[in-house]
CSV table of C-alpha atoms and ligand atoms in Angstrom, one decimal:
chain,number,residue,atom,x,y,z
A,1,UNK,CA,18.3,-151.9,47.0
A,2,UNK,CA,16.3,-148.7,47.3
A,3,UNK,CA,14.2,-150.1,50.1
A,4,UNK,CA,17.4,-151.3,51.9
A,5,UNK,CA,19.0,-147.9,51.5
A,6,UNK,CA,15.8,-146.3,52.8
A,7,UNK,CA,15.8,-148.7,55.7
A,8,UNK,CA,19.4,-147.7,56.6
A,9,UNK,CA,18.5,-144.0,56.3
A,10,UNK,CA,15.5,-144.6,58.6
A,11,UNK,CA,17.8,-146.3,61.1
A,12,UNK,CA,20.2,-143.4,60.9
A,13,UNK,CA,17.4,-140.9,61.4
A,14,UNK,CA,16.2,-143.0,64.4
A,15,UNK,CA,19.7,-143.1,65.8
A,16,UNK,CA,20.2,-139.3,65.3
A,17,UNK,CA,16.8,-138.6,66.9
A,18,UNK,CA,17.5,-140.8,69.9
A,19,UNK,CA,21.0,-139.2,70.3
A,20,UNK,CA,19.2,-135.8,70.0
A,21,UNK,CA,16.8,-136.7,72.7
A,22,UNK,CA,19.6,-138.0,75.0
A,23,UNK,CA,21.4,-134.7,74.6
A,24,UNK,CA,18.6,-132.9,76.5
A,25,UNK,CA,19.4,-134.7,79.7
A,26,UNK,CA,22.2,-134.5,82.3
A,27,UNK,CA,22.5,-136.9,85.2
A,28,UNK,CA,24.1,-135.2,88.1
A,29,UNK,CA,25.4,-136.9,91.2
A,30,UNK,CA,25.9,-134.2,93.7
A,31,UNK,CA,27.4,-134.0,97.2
A,32,UNK,CA,26.6,-130.3,97.4
A,33,UNK,CA,23.9,-129.8,100.1
A,34,UNK,CA,23.3,-126.1,99.6
A,35,UNK,CA,19.8,-124.9,98.7
A,36,UNK,CA,21.3,-121.8,96.9
A,37,UNK,CA,22.5,-124.1,94.1
A,38,UNK,CA,18.9,-124.8,93.0
A,39,UNK,CA,18.5,-121.6,91.1
A,40,UNK,CA,21.7,-122.2,89.3
A,41,UNK,CA,20.6,-125.6,88.0
A,42,UNK,CA,17.3,-124.0,86.9
A,43,UNK,CA,19.1,-121.3,85.0
A,44,UNK,CA,21.3,-123.9,83.2
A,45,UNK,CA,18.2,-125.8,82.0
A,46,UNK,CA,16.5,-122.5,80.9
A,47,UNK,CA,19.6,-121.5,78.9
A,48,UNK,CA,20.3,-124.9,77.3
A,49,UNK,CA,17.1,-126.9,77.4
A,50,UNK,CA,19.1,-129.6,79.1
A,51,UNK,CA,17.1,-131.2,81.9
A,52,UNK,CA,19.1,-132.1,85.0
A,53,UNK,CA,18.3,-135.3,86.9
A,54,UNK,CA,19.9,-135.0,90.3
A,55,UNK,CA,21.0,-137.7,92.7
A,56,UNK,CA,22.0,-136.4,96.1
A,57,UNK,CA,24.4,-138.3,98.4
A,58,UNK,CA,27.6,-137.6,100.3
A,59,UNK,CA,31.0,-137.8,98.8
A,60,UNK,CA,31.7,-141.4,99.9
A,61,UNK,CA,28.2,-142.5,98.9
A,62,UNK,CA,28.7,-141.1,95.4
A,63,UNK,CA,32.1,-142.8,94.9
A,64,UNK,CA,30.7,-146.1,96.2
A,65,UNK,CA,27.7,-145.8,93.9
A,66,UNK,CA,29.8,-145.1,90.8
A,67,UNK,CA,32.0,-148.1,91.6
A,68,UNK,CA,28.9,-150.4,92.1
A,69,UNK,CA,27.2,-149.2,88.9
A,70,UNK,CA,30.4,-149.5,86.8
A,71,UNK,CA,29.9,-149.3,83.0
A,72,UNK,CA,26.1,-149.2,83.5
A,73,UNK,CA,26.2,-146.0,85.5
A,74,UNK,CA,23.9,-143.2,84.2
A,75,UNK,CA,26.0,-140.5,85.9
A,76,UNK,CA,27.3,-137.7,83.7
A,77,UNK,CA,28.6,-135.1,86.1
A,78,UNK,CA,29.9,-135.6,89.6
A,79,UNK,CA,30.0,-132.8,92.1
A,80,UNK,CA,32.0,-133.4,95.4
A,81,UNK,CA,32.8,-131.1,98.3
A,82,UNK,CA,36.3,-132.3,99.2
A,83,UNK,CA,39.6,-132.3,97.4
A,84,UNK,CA,40.7,-135.7,98.8
A,85,UNK,CA,37.5,-137.3,97.5
A,86,UNK,CA,38.0,-135.7,94.1
A,87,UNK,CA,41.5,-137.1,94.2
A,88,UNK,CA,40.2,-140.5,95.2
A,89,UNK,CA,37.7,-140.6,92.4
A,90,UNK,CA,40.5,-139.7,90.0
A,91,UNK,CA,42.9,-142.4,91.3
A,92,UNK,CA,40.1,-145.0,91.2
A,93,UNK,CA,39.4,-144.2,87.6
A,94,UNK,CA,35.8,-143.1,88.1
A,95,UNK,CA,36.2,-139.8,86.1
A,96,UNK,CA,36.9,-139.2,82.4
A,97,UNK,CA,39.6,-136.7,81.6
A,98,UNK,CA,38.3,-133.9,79.4
A,99,UNK,CA,39.7,-131.2,77.2
A,100,UNK,CA,38.0,-127.8,77.5
A,101,UNK,CA,39.7,-124.5,76.7
A,102,UNK,CA,36.9,-122.7,78.5
A,103,UNK,CA,37.6,-124.5,81.8
A,104,UNK,CA,41.4,-124.3,81.4
A,105,UNK,CA,41.2,-120.6,80.8
A,106,UNK,CA,38.8,-120.0,83.7
A,107,UNK,CA,40.1,-122.3,86.5
A,108,UNK,CA,43.7,-121.7,87.7
A,109,UNK,CA,46.0,-124.8,87.7
A,110,UNK,CA,46.1,-124.9,91.5
A,111,UNK,CA,42.4,-125.7,91.6
A,112,UNK,CA,42.3,-128.6,89.2
A,113,UNK,CA,43.8,-132.0,88.8
A,114,UNK,CA,47.1,-132.4,87.0
A,115,UNK,CA,46.6,-132.7,83.3
A,116,UNK,CA,47.7,-135.6,81.1
A,117,UNK,CA,47.7,-136.0,77.4
A,118,UNK,CA,44.0,-137.1,77.7
A,119,UNK,CA,43.0,-133.9,79.5
A,120,UNK,CA,42.1,-132.7,83.0
A,121,UNK,CA,40.1,-135.0,85.3
A,122,UNK,CA,38.5,-132.6,87.8
A,123,UNK,CA,38.1,-128.9,88.3
A,124,UNK,CA,37.5,-126.9,91.6
A,125,UNK,CA,34.7,-124.4,91.4
A,126,UNK,CA,34.9,-122.9,94.9
A,127,UNK,CA,37.1,-122.9,98.0
A,128,UNK,CA,36.4,-122.9,101.7
A,129,UNK,CA,38.7,-122.3,104.6
A,130,UNK,CA,38.7,-124.5,107.7
A,131,UNK,CA,38.7,-121.9,110.5
A,132,UNK,CA,38.8,-122.0,114.3
A,133,UNK,CA,35.9,-120.5,116.3
A,134,UNK,CA,36.1,-119.7,120.0
A,135,UNK,CA,34.2,-118.2,122.9
A,136,UNK,CA,35.4,-114.6,123.1
A,137,UNK,CA,34.6,-114.3,126.8
A,138,UNK,CA,36.6,-117.3,127.9
A,139,UNK,CA,39.4,-117.9,125.4
A,140,UNK,CA,42.2,-115.6,124.3
A,141,UNK,CA,42.5,-115.4,120.5
A,142,UNK,CA,46.3,-116.0,120.7
A,143,UNK,CA,45.6,-119.3,122.4
A,144,UNK,CA,43.7,-120.6,119.4
A,145,UNK,CA,45.4,-119.0,116.4
A,146,UNK,CA,47.1,-122.2,115.1
A,147,UNK,CA,45.8,-125.7,114.5
A,148,UNK,CA,48.7,-127.0,116.7
A,149,UNK,CA,47.1,-125.3,119.7
A,150,UNK,CA,44.0,-127.4,119.4
A,151,UNK,CA,46.2,-130.1,121.0
A,152,UNK,CA,47.9,-127.9,123.6
A,153,UNK,CA,47.1,-128.8,127.2
A,154,UNK,CA,46.1,-125.2,127.8
A,155,UNK,CA,42.9,-126.0,125.8
A,156,UNK,CA,42.1,-129.1,127.8
A,157,UNK,CA,38.4,-129.9,128.0
A,158,UNK,CA,37.5,-127.0,125.6
A,159,UNK,CA,37.5,-128.5,122.1
A,160,UNK,CA,34.5,-129.6,120.0
A,161,UNK,CA,34.9,-131.3,116.6
A,162,UNK,CA,32.8,-133.3,114.2
A,163,UNK,CA,33.8,-136.8,113.5
A,164,UNK,CA,37.5,-137.2,112.6
A,165,UNK,CA,36.6,-139.4,109.7
A,166,UNK,CA,34.5,-136.8,108.0
A,167,UNK,CA,36.1,-135.6,104.7
A,168,UNK,CA,36.5,-132.0,106.0
A,169,UNK,CA,38.6,-133.3,108.9
A,170,UNK,CA,40.4,-136.0,107.0
A,171,UNK,CA,41.6,-133.4,104.6
A,172,UNK,CA,42.6,-131.0,107.3
A,173,UNK,CA,44.5,-133.8,109.1
A,174,UNK,CA,46.0,-134.9,105.8
A,175,UNK,CA,47.3,-131.4,105.3
A,176,UNK,CA,48.7,-131.2,108.9
A,177,UNK,CA,50.4,-134.6,108.3
A,178,UNK,CA,52.1,-133.1,105.3
A,179,UNK,CA,53.2,-130.0,107.3
A,180,UNK,CA,54.3,-131.7,110.5
A,181,UNK,CA,55.3,-135.2,109.5
A,182,UNK,CA,53.5,-138.4,110.5
A,183,UNK,CA,54.9,-138.7,114.1
A,184,UNK,CA,54.1,-135.2,115.1
A,185,UNK,CA,50.7,-135.3,113.4
A,186,UNK,CA,49.7,-138.4,115.3
A,187,UNK,CA,50.8,-136.8,118.6
A,188,UNK,CA,48.8,-133.8,117.6
A,189,UNK,CA,45.7,-135.9,117.0
A,190,UNK,CA,46.1,-137.6,120.4
A,191,UNK,CA,46.4,-134.2,122.0
A,192,UNK,CA,43.1,-133.1,120.4
A,193,UNK,CA,41.4,-136.2,121.7
A,194,UNK,CA,42.7,-135.4,125.2
A,195,UNK,CA,41.3,-131.8,124.9
A,196,UNK,CA,37.8,-132.7,123.8
A,197,UNK,CA,34.9,-131.3,125.7
A,198,UNK,CA,32.7,-134.1,124.4
A,199,UNK,CA,32.8,-137.0,121.9
A,200,UNK,CA,32.6,-135.9,118.3
A,201,UNK,CA,29.1,-135.5,117.0
A,202,UNK,CA,27.1,-133.4,114.6
A,203,UNK,CA,28.1,-131.1,111.7
A,204,UNK,CA,30.2,-127.9,111.7
A,205,UNK,CA,27.2,-125.7,112.6
A,206,UNK,CA,26.6,-127.9,115.6
A,207,UNK,CA,30.1,-127.2,116.8
A,208,UNK,CA,29.7,-123.5,116.5
A,209,UNK,CA,26.4,-123.7,118.4
A,210,UNK,CA,28.1,-125.8,121.1
A,211,UNK,CA,30.5,-122.9,121.6
A,212,UNK,CA,27.5,-120.6,121.9
A,213,UNK,CA,25.8,-122.8,124.5
A,214,UNK,CA,28.9,-123.1,126.6
A,215,UNK,CA,29.3,-126.9,126.0
A,216,UNK,CA,32.8,-126.1,124.6
A,217,UNK,CA,34.9,-123.1,124.0
A,218,UNK,CA,36.9,-123.9,120.9
A,219,UNK,CA,35.7,-125.6,117.6
A,220,UNK,CA,36.6,-126.0,114.0
A,221,UNK,CA,34.3,-125.2,111.0
A,222,UNK,CA,34.2,-124.6,107.3
A,223,UNK,CA,34.1,-120.8,106.7
A,224,UNK,CA,30.7,-120.9,104.9
A,225,UNK,CA,28.9,-122.2,107.9
A,226,UNK,CA,30.3,-119.3,109.9
A,227,UNK,CA,29.4,-116.8,107.2
A,228,UNK,CA,25.8,-118.3,106.9
A,229,UNK,CA,25.3,-117.7,110.6
A,230,UNK,CA,26.8,-114.2,110.3
A,231,UNK,CA,24.3,-113.4,107.6
A,232,UNK,CA,21.3,-114.9,109.4
A,233,UNK,CA,18.5,-112.6,110.5
A,234,UNK,CA,17.4,-114.9,113.3
A,235,UNK,CA,17.9,-113.4,116.7
A,236,UNK,CA,19.4,-116.6,118.1
A,237,UNK,CA,22.1,-116.7,115.3
A,238,UNK,CA,22.9,-113.0,115.9
A,239,UNK,CA,23.3,-113.6,119.6
A,240,UNK,CA,25.5,-116.7,118.9
A,241,UNK,CA,27.8,-114.8,116.5
A,242,UNK,CA,28.2,-112.0,119.1
A,243,UNK,CA,29.7,-114.5,121.4
A,244,UNK,CA,31.9,-116.3,118.9
A,245,UNK,CA,35.3,-115.2,117.6
A,246,UNK,CA,36.7,-116.5,114.3
A,247,UNK,CA,40.3,-117.0,113.4
A,248,UNK,CA,42.1,-118.0,110.3
A,249,UNK,CA,44.7,-120.3,111.8
A,250,UNK,CA,48.5,-120.5,111.1
A,251,UNK,CA,48.8,-117.0,109.5
A,252,UNK,CA,52.4,-116.7,110.7
A,253,UNK,CA,53.4,-120.3,109.5
A,254,UNK,CA,52.0,-122.4,106.7
A,255,UNK,CA,48.6,-120.8,106.4
A,256,UNK,CA,45.0,-121.8,106.8
A,257,UNK,CA,43.8,-125.1,105.4
A,258,UNK,CA,41.7,-124.6,102.3
A,259,UNK,CA,39.5,-127.2,100.7
A,260,UNK,CA,37.7,-127.2,97.4
A,261,UNK,CA,34.4,-128.2,96.0
A,262,UNK,CA,34.6,-129.3,92.4
A,263,UNK,CA,33.3,-131.4,89.6
A,264,UNK,CA,34.2,-134.1,87.0
A,265,UNK,CA,32.7,-135.9,84.1
A,266,UNK,CA,31.8,-139.5,85.0
A,267,UNK,CA,33.9,-142.2,83.3
A,268,UNK,CA,30.9,-143.9,81.7
A,269,UNK,CA,29.0,-140.7,80.9
A,270,UNK,CA,26.7,-141.1,77.9
A,271,UNK,CA,26.1,-137.4,77.6
A,272,UNK,CA,29.7,-136.2,77.7
A,273,UNK,CA,29.1,-133.0,75.6
A,274,UNK,CA,26.3,-131.9,78.0
A,275,UNK,CA,28.5,-132.8,81.0
A,276,UNK,CA,31.3,-130.6,79.7
A,277,UNK,CA,28.8,-127.8,78.9
A,278,UNK,CA,27.5,-128.0,82.5
A,279,UNK,CA,31.0,-127.8,84.0
A,280,UNK,CA,31.9,-124.9,81.7
A,281,UNK,CA,28.7,-123.2,82.8
A,282,UNK,CA,29.8,-123.5,86.5
A,283,UNK,CA,33.0,-121.6,85.6
A,284,UNK,CA,31.1,-118.7,84.1
A,285,UNK,CA,31.0,-115.4,86.2
A,286,UNK,CA,27.2,-115.6,86.6
A,287,UNK,CA,27.3,-119.2,87.8
A,288,UNK,CA,30.4,-118.7,90.0
A,289,UNK,CA,28.4,-115.9,91.7
A,290,UNK,CA,25.6,-118.3,92.5
A,291,UNK,CA,27.7,-121.3,93.1
A,292,UNK,CA,30.4,-119.8,95.3
A,293,UNK,CA,29.0,-116.6,96.7
A,294,UNK,CA,25.5,-118.1,97.2
A,295,UNK,CA,27.0,-120.6,99.6
A,296,UNK,CA,29.5,-118.0,101.0
A,297,UNK,CA,32.5,-119.7,99.4
A,298,UNK,CA,35.3,-118.1,97.4
A,299,UNK,CA,35.0,-118.5,93.6
A,300,UNK,CA,37.9,-120.1,91.8
A,301,UNK,CA,37.4,-118.7,88.3
A,302,UNK,CA,39.7,-116.0,87.2
A,303,UNK,CA,38.4,-112.5,87.4
A,304,UNK,CA,35.3,-113.3,89.4
A,305,UNK,CA,34.8,-110.9,92.3
A,306,UNK,CA,33.4,-111.7,95.7
A,307,UNK,CA,30.7,-109.4,96.8
A,308,UNK,CA,29.7,-110.9,100.1
A,309,UNK,CA,29.5,-108.9,103.3
A,310,UNK,CA,30.0,-111.9,105.6
A,311,UNK,CA,33.1,-113.1,103.7
A,312,UNK,CA,34.5,-109.5,103.8
A,313,UNK,CA,33.8,-109.4,107.5
A,314,UNK,CA,35.5,-112.8,107.9
A,315,UNK,CA,38.6,-111.6,106.2
A,316,UNK,CA,37.6,-111.7,102.5
A,317,UNK,CA,40.1,-113.5,100.4
A,318,UNK,CA,42.6,-111.7,102.4
A,319,UNK,CA,44.2,-114.4,104.4
A,320,UNK,CA,47.2,-116.7,104.0
A,321,UNK,CA,46.1,-120.0,102.7
A,322,UNK,CA,48.3,-123.1,102.7
A,323,UNK,CA,49.8,-124.0,99.3
A,324,UNK,CA,50.5,-127.8,99.5
A,325,UNK,CA,49.2,-129.7,96.5
A,326,UNK,CA,45.8,-131.2,97.1
A,327,UNK,CA,47.0,-134.5,95.7
A,328,UNK,CA,49.3,-134.9,98.7
A,329,UNK,CA,46.3,-134.3,101.1
A,330,UNK,CA,44.4,-137.0,99.2
A,331,UNK,CA,47.3,-139.4,99.3
A,332,UNK,CA,47.5,-139.1,103.2
A,333,UNK,CA,43.9,-140.2,103.8
A,334,UNK,CA,44.6,-143.8,104.5
A,335,UNK,CA,47.5,-143.0,106.8
A,336,UNK,CA,45.3,-140.4,108.7
A,337,UNK,CA,42.4,-142.9,109.2
A,338,UNK,CA,44.9,-145.4,110.7
A,339,UNK,CA,46.2,-142.7,113.0
A,340,UNK,CA,42.7,-141.7,114.1
A,341,UNK,CA,42.0,-145.4,114.9
A,342,UNK,CA,45.2,-145.6,117.0
A,343,UNK,CA,44.5,-142.5,119.1
A,344,UNK,CA,40.8,-143.3,119.5
A,345,UNK,CA,39.5,-140.3,117.5
A,346,UNK,CA,36.0,-141.3,116.5
B,1,FE,FE1,29.3,-128.7,104.0
């Protein structure tokens, strides 16, 4: 009997030890592609002793990987850079709802998923505006101060955009569909295709540079790419930003489209406590400063101030942002992709 009890005790100790060892790891699947996040992850490990194993991929790649891995997935925390993809992950049941008073106190309701009895599924940790940039010498600001005008014949042959199927554009188009209705939104997309200076290619920064080089005169970009160029010390970037004007569209109507980057706990996480601890860390003032300001985004946590000269120059947080629920933007994705196919928007 004694030896049996001892055996059980040994097993319990072994189980506790292995659980203890597991607690020192966090498997992070991240779509964030910003070098300024590195210091932040290092600080988390320093403060908690929890080692972060990171897998980098884009939003769609991460969601596909989670699906393929299923219950065997080692993922604990998922970071995505688009509201519609966060919504998709939620709808597809890839995330685990969590209860955290720290997160609920820090992150306002508009920047997180709807809560159920089980908890909240994802939290937004930073926001970014989808702005219009233009050639100040060739284009009048008032001709490009709404998204609608991207499709106006007055801008024929002037517009550059990255692929319509990229999440940043899918979410913008999903928002526009919500504001204008499906029929008008499709006509708008067709108008943009008719106005393109070239077939869609490259990322947001490439569109801004194409305005600088004269290949096009109007483009669309996430705000942090603009801010990054504004803060750059490189002579070429300085010259570029002298030429380029920036506008927060639709200030006298429904407001500028704003997207979020955020995180969730993976459905099959084996280190849930660490995962929650990491997300709570991201909502702390110190981390929000790195996470959002470091990449020239706006922090979502209550009471966190932006101290970023480029964002202040861009308009700070001082612009009218659209207020439609992010879930509606997500729900429009399939519709938008079908519209893009119909109008030949690559
Ligand atoms: Fe990006």
